[in-house]
């Protein structure tokens, strides 16, 4: 091999290492989505077993602190993954629609039906867990 070929091979190897490092660096989003899914389910579960006004009064400060904490943590991550914006937007759109449906229907027509709130929590968590699954697949490279 001549010098140009060796330099090209070294650059390709470096690009491969950097690509693998970037994919591994995107794994934080898997943890983020898993934690977000568990937190979403937990909040819905509170509404399942505590009256709505008390649940809202007690859980909202915790929920706000939780969202701020994971948002600040995620802002400190240096690496995103390919398609991050589309993935996060899709997951959050699905989660938001599930949350709105759970809260509106649950508050107005099923306030004392614990199965509704647990089901809503499962659906919200499912969106987050699906996002975690996609992120995991993408970060394996």
Tab-separated table of N, CA, C and O in Angstrom, residues 2-128:
chain	number	residue	atom	x	y	z
A	2	UNK	N	0.459	2.193	-0.793
A	2	UNK	CA	1.205	3.444	-0.769
A	2	UNK	C	0.662	4.364	0.325
A	2	UNK	O	-0.311	4.041	1.001
A	3	UNK	N	1.279	5.500	0.485
A	3	UNK	CA	0.932	6.435	1.564
A	3	UNK	C	-0.512	6.945	1.454
A	3	UNK	O	-1.214	7.071	2.451
A	4	UNK	N	-0.970	7.239	0.258
A	4	UNK	CA	-2.336	7.739	0.053
A	4	UNK	C	-3.352	6.668	0.432
A	4	UNK	O	-4.355	6.950	1.100
A	5	UNK	N	-3.100	5.441	0.033
A	5	UNK	CA	-4.014	4.360	0.376
A	5	UNK	C	-4.043	4.113	1.881
A	5	UNK	O	-5.107	3.844	2.454
A	6	UNK	N	-2.887	4.202	2.541
A	6	UNK	CA	-2.837	4.009	3.988
A	6	UNK	C	-3.586	5.123	4.709
A	6	UNK	O	-4.308	4.871	5.674
A	7	UNK	N	-3.431	6.356	4.216
A	7	UNK	CA	-4.149	7.485	4.813
A	7	UNK	C	-5.651	7.327	4.617
A	7	UNK	O	-6.431	7.566	5.542
A	8	UNK	N	-6.064	6.894	3.453
A	8	UNK	CA	-7.483	6.692	3.179
A	8	UNK	C	-8.043	5.592	4.078
A	8	UNK	O	-9.138	5.724	4.645
A	9	UNK	N	-7.303	4.503	4.229
A	9	UNK	CA	-7.742	3.403	5.091
A	9	UNK	C	-7.856	3.872	6.540
A	9	UNK	O	-8.800	3.519	7.251
A	10	UNK	N	-6.899	4.675	6.984
A	10	UNK	CA	-6.940	5.196	8.359
A	10	UNK	C	-8.151	6.108	8.551
A	10	UNK	O	-8.817	6.057	9.592
A	11	UNK	N	-8.457	6.927	7.564
A	11	UNK	CA	-9.606	7.828	7.662
A	11	UNK	C	-10.925	7.043	7.678
A	11	UNK	O	-11.848	7.386	8.402
A	12	UNK	N	-11.004	5.996	6.870
A	12	UNK	CA	-12.206	5.156	6.872
A	12	UNK	C	-12.379	4.450	8.214
A	12	UNK	O	-13.492	4.362	8.736
A	13	UNK	N	-11.287	3.965	8.775
A	13	UNK	CA	-11.351	3.313	10.093
A	13	UNK	C	-11.783	4.309	11.160
A	13	UNK	O	-12.600	3.995	12.031
A	14	UNK	N	-11.266	5.527	11.078
A	14	UNK	CA	-11.651	6.573	12.032
A	14	UNK	C	-13.139	6.909	11.890
A	14	UNK	O	-13.851	7.053	12.890
A	15	UNK	N	-13.617	7.012	10.663
A	15	UNK	CA	-15.039	7.304	10.429
A	15	UNK	C	-15.916	6.190	10.995
A	15	UNK	O	-16.968	6.455	11.591
A	16	UNK	N	-15.474	4.959	10.838
A	16	UNK	CA	-16.228	3.826	11.373
A	16	UNK	C	-16.274	3.876	12.897
A	16	UNK	O	-17.323	3.663	13.512
A	17	UNK	N	-15.128	4.177	13.525
A	17	UNK	CA	-15.088	4.287	14.995
A	17	UNK	C	-15.991	5.411	15.488
A	17	UNK	O	-16.720	5.265	16.461
A	18	UNK	N	-15.945	6.564	14.816
A	18	UNK	CA	-16.780	7.696	15.222
A	18	UNK	C	-18.260	7.385	15.044
A	18	UNK	O	-19.097	7.765	15.877
A	19	UNK	N	-18.613	6.703	13.970
A	19	UNK	CA	-20.005	6.320	13.751
A	19	UNK	C	-20.501	5.383	14.837
A	19	UNK	O	-21.608	5.540	15.353
A	20	UNK	N	-19.682	4.403	15.200
A	20	UNK	CA	-20.054	3.475	16.273
A	20	UNK	C	-20.182	4.204	17.599
A	20	UNK	O	-21.113	3.954	18.379
A	21	UNK	N	-19.281	5.135	17.851
A	21	UNK	CA	-19.348	5.922	19.093
A	21	UNK	C	-20.609	6.781	19.129
A	21	UNK	O	-21.268	6.897	20.163
A	22	UNK	N	-20.959	7.356	18.005
A	22	UNK	CA	-22.173	8.180	17.942
A	22	UNK	C	-23.413	7.329	18.173
A	22	UNK	O	-24.330	7.741	18.885
A	23	UNK	N	-23.455	6.139	17.597
A	23	UNK	CA	-24.614	5.259	17.820
A	23	UNK	C	-24.712	4.880	19.294
A	23	UNK	O	-25.790	4.916	19.876
A	24	UNK	N	-23.578	4.525	19.894
A	24	UNK	CA	-23.600	4.190	21.326
A	24	UNK	C	-24.001	5.393	22.166
A	24	UNK	O	-24.684	5.264	23.171
A	25	UNK	N	-23.577	6.577	21.749
A	25	UNK	CA	-23.913	7.792	22.487
A	25	UNK	C	-25.389	8.104	22.471
A	25	UNK	O	-25.888	8.820	23.337
A	26	UNK	N	-26.129	7.575	21.520
A	26	UNK	CA	-27.571	7.787	21.451
A	26	UNK	C	-28.366	6.882	22.375
A	26	UNK	O	-29.586	6.999	22.461
A	27	UNK	N	-27.685	6.003	23.098
A	27	UNK	CA	-28.396	5.077	23.997
A	27	UNK	C	-29.083	5.773	25.159
A	27	UNK	O	-29.977	5.217	25.779
A	28	UNK	N	-28.671	6.983	25.470
A	28	UNK	CA	-29.305	7.712	26.569
A	28	UNK	C	-30.808	7.838	26.346
A	28	UNK	O	-31.587	7.836	27.298
A	29	UNK	N	-31.207	7.953	25.071
A	29	UNK	CA	-32.626	8.150	24.779
A	29	UNK	C	-33.445	6.912	25.136
A	29	UNK	O	-34.615	7.031	25.485
A	30	UNK	N	-32.838	5.743	25.079
A	30	UNK	CA	-33.529	4.520	25.505
A	30	UNK	C	-33.883	4.644	26.982
A	30	UNK	O	-35.039	4.411	27.379
A	31	UNK	N	-32.902	5.018	27.794
A	31	UNK	CA	-33.155	5.184	29.239
A	31	UNK	C	-34.200	6.272	29.490
A	31	UNK	O	-35.082	6.126	30.335
A	32	UNK	N	-34.080	7.370	28.765
A	32	UNK	CA	-35.028	8.482	28.901
A	32	UNK	C	-36.456	7.992	28.658
A	32	UNK	O	-37.365	8.277	29.438
A	33	UNK	N	-36.668	7.273	27.571
A	33	UNK	CA	-38.021	6.801	27.240
A	33	UNK	C	-38.524	5.770	28.235
A	33	UNK	O	-39.704	5.761	28.573
A	34	UNK	N	-37.648	4.896	28.727
A	34	UNK	CA	-38.075	3.914	29.724
A	34	UNK	C	-38.513	4.603	31.010
A	34	UNK	O	-39.570	4.284	31.574
A	35	UNK	N	-37.731	5.559	31.460
A	35	UNK	CA	-38.081	6.299	32.680
A	35	UNK	C	-39.363	7.097	32.464
A	35	UNK	O	-40.249	7.132	33.324
A	36	UNK	N	-39.497	7.734	31.304
A	36	UNK	CA	-40.695	8.511	31.001
A	36	UNK	C	-41.929	7.609	30.961
A	36	UNK	O	-42.989	7.978	31.466
A	37	UNK	N	-41.807	6.430	30.392
A	37	UNK	CA	-42.933	5.496	30.339
A	37	UNK	C	-43.368	5.040	31.721
A	37	UNK	O	-44.561	5.006	32.034
A	38	UNK	N	-42.406	4.702	32.562
A	38	UNK	CA	-42.727	4.273	33.929
A	38	UNK	C	-43.367	5.425	34.704
A	38	UNK	O	-44.371	5.235	35.410
A	39	UNK	N	-42.819	6.629	34.562
A	39	UNK	CA	-43.397	7.793	35.238
A	39	UNK	C	-44.807	8.079	34.771
A	39	UNK	O	-45.693	8.420	35.577
A	40	UNK	N	-45.060	7.939	33.487
A	40	UNK	CA	-46.403	8.168	32.933
A	40	UNK	C	-47.401	7.169	33.503
A	40	UNK	O	-48.506	7.536	33.898
A	41	UNK	N	-46.999	5.908	33.536
A	41	UNK	CA	-47.888	4.896	34.093
A	41	UNK	C	-48.163	5.159	35.566
A	41	UNK	O	-49.302	5.063	36.022
A	42	UNK	N	-47.130	5.518	36.303
A	42	UNK	CA	-47.289	5.777	37.739
A	42	UNK	C	-48.251	6.928	37.974
A	42	UNK	O	-49.108	6.864	38.879
A	43	UNK	N	-48.150	7.972	37.166
A	43	UNK	CA	-49.052	9.097	37.365
A	43	UNK	C	-50.492	8.701	37.066
A	43	UNK	O	-51.406	9.054	37.811
A	44	UNK	N	-50.713	7.973	36.001
A	44	UNK	CA	-52.072	7.530	35.687
A	44	UNK	C	-52.605	6.609	36.784
A	44	UNK	O	-53.789	6.669	37.127
A	45	UNK	N	-51.736	5.778	37.354
A	45	UNK	CA	-52.161	4.866	38.414
A	45	UNK	C	-52.632	5.626	39.651
A	45	UNK	O	-53.572	5.193	40.331
A	46	UNK	N	-52.011	6.754	39.938
A	46	UNK	CA	-52.471	7.563	41.072
A	46	UNK	C	-53.917	8.002	40.841
A	46	UNK	O	-54.753	7.937	41.742
A	47	UNK	N	-54.220	8.429	39.620
A	47	UNK	CA	-55.584	8.852	39.301
A	47	UNK	C	-56.567	7.682	39.373
A	47	UNK	O	-57.754	7.887	39.570
A	48	UNK	N	-56.071	6.461	39.214
A	48	UNK	CA	-56.933	5.288	39.286
A	48	UNK	C	-57.426	5.028	40.699
A	48	UNK	O	-58.529	4.523	40.887
A	49	UNK	N	-56.615	5.390	41.688
A	49	UNK	CA	-56.937	4.979	43.057
A	49	UNK	C	-57.147	6.127	44.041
A	49	UNK	O	-57.430	5.892	45.203
A	50	UNK	N	-56.999	7.365	43.565
A	50	UNK	CA	-57.227	8.533	44.421
A	50	UNK	C	-58.200	9.441	43.682
A	50	UNK	O	-58.153	9.525	42.462
A	51	UNK	N	-59.087	10.131	44.413
A	51	UNK	CA	-60.035	11.001	43.720
A	51	UNK	C	-59.281	12.037	42.878
A	51	UNK	O	-58.153	12.427	43.191
A	52	UNK	N	-59.914	12.459	41.790
A	52	UNK	CA	-59.268	13.278	40.776
A	52	UNK	C	-58.636	14.555	41.277
A	52	UNK	O	-57.515	14.897	40.905
A	53	UNK	N	-59.348	15.306	42.134
A	53	UNK	CA	-58.808	16.582	42.614
A	53	UNK	C	-57.591	16.377	43.501
A	53	UNK	O	-56.594	17.090	43.376
A	54	UNK	N	-57.661	15.411	44.382
A	54	UNK	CA	-56.518	15.119	45.246
A	54	UNK	C	-55.342	14.614	44.417
A	54	UNK	O	-54.196	15.034	44.626
A	55	UNK	N	-55.636	13.730	43.471
A	55	UNK	CA	-54.573	13.194	42.615
A	55	UNK	C	-53.891	14.318	41.843
A	55	UNK	O	-52.659	14.367	41.769
A	56	UNK	N	-54.679	15.228	41.284
A	56	UNK	CA	-54.096	16.341	40.523
A	56	UNK	C	-53.272	17.238	41.437
A	56	UNK	O	-52.155	17.645	41.084
A	57	UNK	N	-53.791	17.548	42.605
A	57	UNK	CA	-53.105	18.432	43.542
A	57	UNK	C	-51.791	17.827	44.022
A	57	UNK	O	-50.786	18.527	44.163
A	58	UNK	N	-51.795	16.524	44.271
A	58	UNK	CA	-50.611	15.861	44.805
A	58	UNK	C	-49.602	15.521	43.706
A	58	UNK	O	-48.406	15.737	43.868
A	59	UNK	N	-50.100	15.010	42.575
A	59	UNK	CA	-49.151	14.512	41.563
A	59	UNK	C	-48.579	15.591	40.654
A	59	UNK	O	-47.467	15.433	40.158
A	60	UNK	N	-49.305	16.663	40.418
A	60	UNK	CA	-48.811	17.655	39.457
A	60	UNK	C	-47.456	18.258	39.849
A	60	UNK	O	-46.580	18.359	38.989
A	61	UNK	N	-47.232	18.633	41.101
A	61	UNK	CA	-45.884	19.131	41.432
A	61	UNK	C	-44.791	18.082	41.177
A	61	UNK	O	-43.715	18.415	40.671
A	62	UNK	N	-45.089	16.818	41.506
A	62	UNK	CA	-44.116	15.755	41.241
A	62	UNK	C	-43.910	15.562	39.743
A	62	UNK	O	-42.786	15.369	39.282
A	63	UNK	N	-44.999	15.603	38.984
A	63	UNK	CA	-44.895	15.426	37.535
A	63	UNK	C	-44.080	16.555	36.903
A	63	UNK	O	-43.216	16.300	36.074
A	64	UNK	N	-44.336	17.774	37.317
A	64	UNK	CA	-43.588	18.914	36.777
A	64	UNK	C	-42.103	18.777	37.117
A	64	UNK	O	-41.235	18.950	36.254
A	65	UNK	N	-41.793	18.428	38.366
A	65	UNK	CA	-40.397	18.237	38.771
A	65	UNK	C	-39.758	17.094	37.976
A	65	UNK	O	-38.603	17.194	37.536
A	66	UNK	N	-40.503	16.033	37.776
A	66	UNK	CA	-40.011	14.878	37.013
A	66	UNK	C	-39.689	15.280	35.574
A	66	UNK	O	-38.606	14.972	35.069
A	67	UNK	N	-40.605	15.968	34.916
A	67	UNK	CA	-40.390	16.373	33.525
A	67	UNK	C	-39.220	17.350	33.423
A	67	UNK	O	-38.381	17.236	32.515
A	68	UNK	N	-39.133	18.284	34.347
A	68	UNK	CA	-37.997	19.220	34.337
A	68	UNK	C	-36.689	18.453	34.534
A	68	UNK	O	-35.709	18.690	33.826
A	69	UNK	N	-36.668	17.524	35.473
A	69	UNK	CA	-35.431	16.775	35.758
A	69	UNK	C	-34.975	15.965	34.544
A	69	UNK	O	-33.791	16.014	34.173
A	70	UNK	N	-35.887	15.225	33.913
A	70	UNK	CA	-35.437	14.415	32.772
A	70	UNK	C	-35.132	15.296	31.559
A	70	UNK	O	-34.289	14.940	30.734
A	71	UNK	N	-35.774	16.456	31.464
A	71	UNK	CA	-35.463	17.372	30.363
A	71	UNK	C	-34.081	17.990	30.540
A	71	UNK	O	-33.316	18.097	29.576
A	72	UNK	N	-33.764	18.395	31.758
A	72	UNK	CA	-32.432	18.948	32.032
A	72	UNK	C	-31.376	17.872	31.791
A	72	UNK	O	-30.347	18.117	31.162
A	73	UNK	N	-31.641	16.674	32.279
A	73	UNK	CA	-30.699	15.573	32.062
A	73	UNK	C	-30.496	15.326	30.572
A	73	UNK	O	-29.361	15.178	30.116
A	74	UNK	N	-31.586	15.297	29.802
A	74	UNK	CA	-31.456	15.022	28.368
A	74	UNK	C	-30.708	16.143	27.650
A	74	UNK	O	-30.009	15.890	26.667
A	75	UNK	N	-30.832	17.364	28.135
A	75	UNK	CA	-30.133	18.494	27.509
A	75	UNK	C	-28.620	18.400	27.702
A	75	UNK	O	-27.868	19.019	26.958
A	76	UNK	N	-28.180	17.624	28.668
A	76	UNK	CA	-26.745	17.471	28.901
A	76	UNK	C	-26.135	16.372	28.042
A	76	UNK	O	-24.922	16.196	28.051
A	77	UNK	N	-26.950	15.640	27.329
A	77	UNK	CA	-26.436	14.571	26.461
A	77	UNK	C	-25.827	15.209	25.225
A	77	UNK	O	-26.404	16.123	24.635
A	78	UNK	N	-24.674	14.735	24.832
A	78	UNK	CA	-23.934	15.357	23.739
A	78	UNK	C	-24.287	14.786	22.377
A	78	UNK	O	-24.027	15.407	21.362
A	79	UNK	N	-24.849	13.603	22.355
A	79	UNK	CA	-25.057	12.916	21.086
A	79	UNK	C	-26.531	12.607	20.891
A	79	UNK	O	-27.201	12.139	21.802
A	80	UNK	N	-27.006	12.886	19.702
A	80	UNK	CA	-28.340	12.458	19.312
A	80	UNK	C	-28.197	11.294	18.362
A	80	UNK	O	-27.101	10.863	18.041
A	81	UNK	N	-29.286	10.780	17.916
A	81	UNK	CA	-29.214	9.675	16.962
A	81	UNK	C	-29.878	10.082	15.659
A	81	UNK	O	-30.604	11.083	15.616
A	82	UNK	N	-29.633	9.323	14.653
A	82	UNK	CA	-30.241	9.568	13.351
A	82	UNK	C	-31.764	9.512	13.503
A	82	UNK	O	-32.310	8.599	14.101
A	83	UNK	N	-32.426	10.534	13.012
A	83	UNK	CA	-33.880	10.574	13.063
A	83	UNK	C	-34.453	10.899	14.429
A	83	UNK	O	-35.638	10.650	14.680
A	84	UNK	N	-33.637	11.464	15.314
A	84	UNK	CA	-34.090	11.740	16.681
A	84	UNK	C	-35.333	12.633	16.705
A	84	UNK	O	-36.292	12.355	17.415
A	85	UNK	N	-35.316	13.722	15.947
A	85	UNK	CA	-36.434	14.669	15.977
A	85	UNK	C	-37.736	14.021	15.570
A	85	UNK	O	-38.772	14.206	16.221
A	86	UNK	N	-37.706	13.237	14.505
A	86	UNK	CA	-38.924	12.564	14.042
A	86	UNK	C	-39.394	11.526	15.056
A	86	UNK	O	-40.590	11.419	15.342
A	87	UNK	N	-38.456	10.765	15.607
A	87	UNK	CA	-38.819	9.750	16.592
A	87	UNK	C	-39.425	10.394	17.832
A	87	UNK	O	-40.502	10.000	18.289
A	88	UNK	N	-38.746	11.390	18.378
A	88	UNK	CA	-39.239	12.034	19.597
A	88	UNK	C	-40.596	12.705	19.342
A	88	UNK	O	-41.507	12.598	20.168
A	89	UNK	N	-40.719	13.374	18.209
A	89	UNK	CA	-41.992	14.018	17.876
A	89	UNK	C	-43.130	13.023	17.749
A	89	UNK	O	-44.241	13.260	18.241
A	90	UNK	N	-42.872	11.891	17.125
A	90	UNK	CA	-43.910	10.864	16.960
A	90	UNK	C	-44.306	10.270	18.301
A	90	UNK	O	-45.496	10.110	18.597
A	91	UNK	N	-43.310	9.945	19.119
A	91	UNK	CA	-43.601	9.375	20.438
A	91	UNK	C	-44.399	10.372	21.284
A	91	UNK	O	-45.412	10.020	21.902
A	92	UNK	N	-43.958	11.621	21.305
A	92	UNK	CA	-44.644	12.622	22.124
A	92	UNK	C	-46.048	12.934	21.603
A	92	UNK	O	-46.963	13.177	22.394
A	93	UNK	N	-46.249	12.894	20.292
A	93	UNK	CA	-47.588	13.091	19.738
A	93	UNK	C	-48.510	11.963	20.182
A	93	UNK	O	-49.623	12.212	20.670
A	94	UNK	N	-48.058	10.731	20.042
A	94	UNK	CA	-48.871	9.595	20.485
A	94	UNK	C	-49.142	9.633	21.973
A	94	UNK	O	-50.272	9.411	22.428
A	95	UNK	N	-48.101	9.934	22.752
A	95	UNK	CA	-48.260	10.014	24.201
A	95	UNK	C	-49.261	11.110	24.579
A	95	UNK	O	-50.124	10.914	25.431
A	96	UNK	N	-49.142	12.270	23.940
A	96	UNK	CA	-50.029	13.397	24.245
A	96	UNK	C	-51.474	13.061	23.922
A	96	UNK	O	-52.381	13.365	24.707
A	97	UNK	N	-51.704	12.443	22.790
A	97	UNK	CA	-53.073	12.045	22.434
A	97	UNK	C	-53.625	11.028	23.430
A	97	UNK	O	-54.793	11.104	23.829
A	98	UNK	N	-52.781	10.088	23.851
A	98	UNK	CA	-53.213	9.111	24.857
A	98	UNK	C	-53.509	9.793	26.191
A	98	UNK	O	-54.513	9.480	26.847
A	99	UNK	N	-52.675	10.736	26.588
A	99	UNK	CA	-52.893	11.441	27.854
A	99	UNK	C	-54.174	12.272	27.808
A	99	UNK	O	-54.983	12.214	28.741
A	100	UNK	N	-54.355	13.019	26.732
A	100	UNK	CA	-55.561	13.846	26.610
A	100	UNK	C	-56.800	12.962	26.650
A	100	UNK	O	-57.772	13.266	27.361
A	101	UNK	N	-56.792	11.879	25.898
A	101	UNK	CA	-57.941	10.966	25.884
A	101	UNK	C	-58.182	10.390	27.270
A	101	UNK	O	-59.325	10.354	27.753
A	102	UNK	N	-57.121	9.949	27.928
A	102	UNK	CA	-57.255	9.371	29.264
A	102	UNK	C	-57.845	10.378	30.244
A	102	UNK	O	-58.787	10.066	30.979
A	103	UNK	N	-57.324	11.587	30.234
A	103	UNK	CA	-57.775	12.594	31.200
A	103	UNK	C	-59.184	13.088	30.886
A	103	UNK	O	-60.033	13.175	31.784
A	104	UNK	N	-59.466	13.405	29.639
A	104	UNK	CA	-60.792	13.947	29.290
A	104	UNK	C	-61.878	12.906	29.522
A	104	UNK	O	-62.879	13.177	30.192
A	105	UNK	N	-61.699	11.723	28.974
A	105	UNK	CA	-62.717	10.679	29.150
A	105	UNK	C	-62.789	10.251	30.607
A	105	UNK	O	-63.881	10.129	31.182
A	106	UNK	N	-61.636	10.039	31.235
A	106	UNK	CA	-61.617	9.603	32.625
A	106	UNK	C	-62.226	10.614	33.576
A	106	UNK	O	-62.978	10.251	34.484
A	107	UNK	N	-61.928	11.885	33.383
A	107	UNK	CA	-62.454	12.924	34.280
A	107	UNK	C	-63.953	13.143	34.101
A	107	UNK	O	-64.661	13.392	35.071
A	108	UNK	N	-64.419	13.066	32.866
A	108	UNK	CA	-65.821	13.386	32.596
A	108	UNK	C	-66.775	12.203	32.680
A	108	UNK	O	-67.918	12.377	33.094
A	109	UNK	N	-66.338	11.031	32.265
A	109	UNK	CA	-67.264	9.917	32.183
A	109	UNK	C	-66.850	8.700	32.996
A	109	UNK	O	-67.683	7.823	33.239
A	110	UNK	N	-65.628	8.611	33.424
A	110	UNK	CA	-65.169	7.428	34.162
A	110	UNK	C	-64.257	7.786	35.333
A	110	UNK	O	-63.200	7.179	35.508
A	111	UNK	N	-64.659	8.734	36.157
A	111	UNK	CA	-63.742	9.157	37.224
A	111	UNK	C	-63.442	8.061	38.246
A	111	UNK	O	-62.363	8.058	38.842
A	112	UNK	N	-64.352	7.147	38.447
A	112	UNK	CA	-64.151	6.114	39.461
A	112	UNK	C	-63.864	4.738	38.863
A	112	UNK	O	-63.918	3.737	39.564
A	113	UNK	N	-63.574	4.699	37.582
A	113	UNK	CA	-63.289	3.424	36.914
A	113	UNK	C	-61.769	3.257	36.829
A	113	UNK	O	-61.120	3.775	35.920
A	114	UNK	N	-61.216	2.560	37.809
A	114	UNK	CA	-59.759	2.451	37.891
A	114	UNK	C	-59.159	1.778	36.663
A	114	UNK	O	-58.040	2.088	36.259
A	115	UNK	N	-59.934	0.872	36.050
A	115	UNK	CA	-59.415	0.179	34.871
A	115	UNK	C	-59.133	1.159	33.724
A	115	UNK	O	-58.207	0.954	32.938
A	116	UNK	N	-59.946	2.209	33.632
A	116	UNK	CA	-59.728	3.202	32.582
A	116	UNK	C	-58.378	3.891	32.763
A	116	UNK	O	-57.610	4.045	31.825
A	117	UNK	N	-58.101	4.316	33.989
A	117	UNK	CA	-56.864	5.036	34.265
A	117	UNK	C	-55.638	4.138	34.104
A	117	UNK	O	-54.612	4.565	33.559
A	118	UNK	N	-55.751	2.900	34.553
A	118	UNK	CA	-54.636	1.959	34.382
A	118	UNK	C	-54.423	1.688	32.895
A	118	UNK	O	-53.284	1.671	32.414
A	119	UNK	N	-55.506	1.486	32.152
A	119	UNK	CA	-55.393	1.276	30.707
A	119	UNK	C	-54.744	2.464	30.015
A	119	UNK	O	-53.887	2.300	29.134
A	120	UNK	N	-55.151	3.673	30.404
A	120	UNK	CA	-54.533	4.873	29.836
A	120	UNK	C	-53.048	4.940	30.153
A	120	UNK	O	-52.236	5.312	29.303
A	121	UNK	N	-52.689	4.578	31.379
A	121	UNK	CA	-51.279	4.547	31.752
A	121	UNK	C	-50.494	3.534	30.932
A	121	UNK	O	-49.360	3.798	30.521
A	122	UNK	N	-51.115	2.397	30.662
A	122	UNK	CA	-50.458	1.371	29.839
A	122	UNK	C	-50.236	1.892	28.418
A	122	UNK	O	-49.163	1.705	27.833
A	123	UNK	N	-51.239	2.569	27.863
A	123	UNK	CA	-51.100	3.100	26.498
A	123	UNK	C	-50.008	4.172	26.451
A	123	UNK	O	-49.168	4.182	25.540
A	124	UNK	N	-50.008	5.076	27.424
A	124	UNK	CA	-48.961	6.106	27.455
A	124	UNK	C	-47.578	5.474	27.582
A	124	UNK	O	-46.644	5.861	26.869
A	125	UNK	N	-47.446	4.513	28.475
A	125	UNK	CA	-46.162	3.839	28.643
A	125	UNK	C	-45.781	3.089	27.369
A	125	UNK	O	-44.605	3.054	26.997
A	126	UNK	N	-46.762	2.525	26.678
A	126	UNK	CA	-46.475	1.775	25.451
A	126	UNK	C	-45.853	2.675	24.382
A	126	UNK	O	-44.933	2.248	23.671
A	127	UNK	N	-46.342	3.902	24.264
A	127	UNK	CA	-45.729	4.831	23.305
A	127	UNK	C	-44.267	5.086	23.673
A	127	UNK	O	-43.386	5.066	22.810
A	128	UNK	N	-44.008	5.325	24.951
A	128	UNK	CA	-42.633	5.578	25.391
A	128	UNK	C	-41.763	4.340	25.192
A	128	UNK	O	-40.619	4.437	24.725
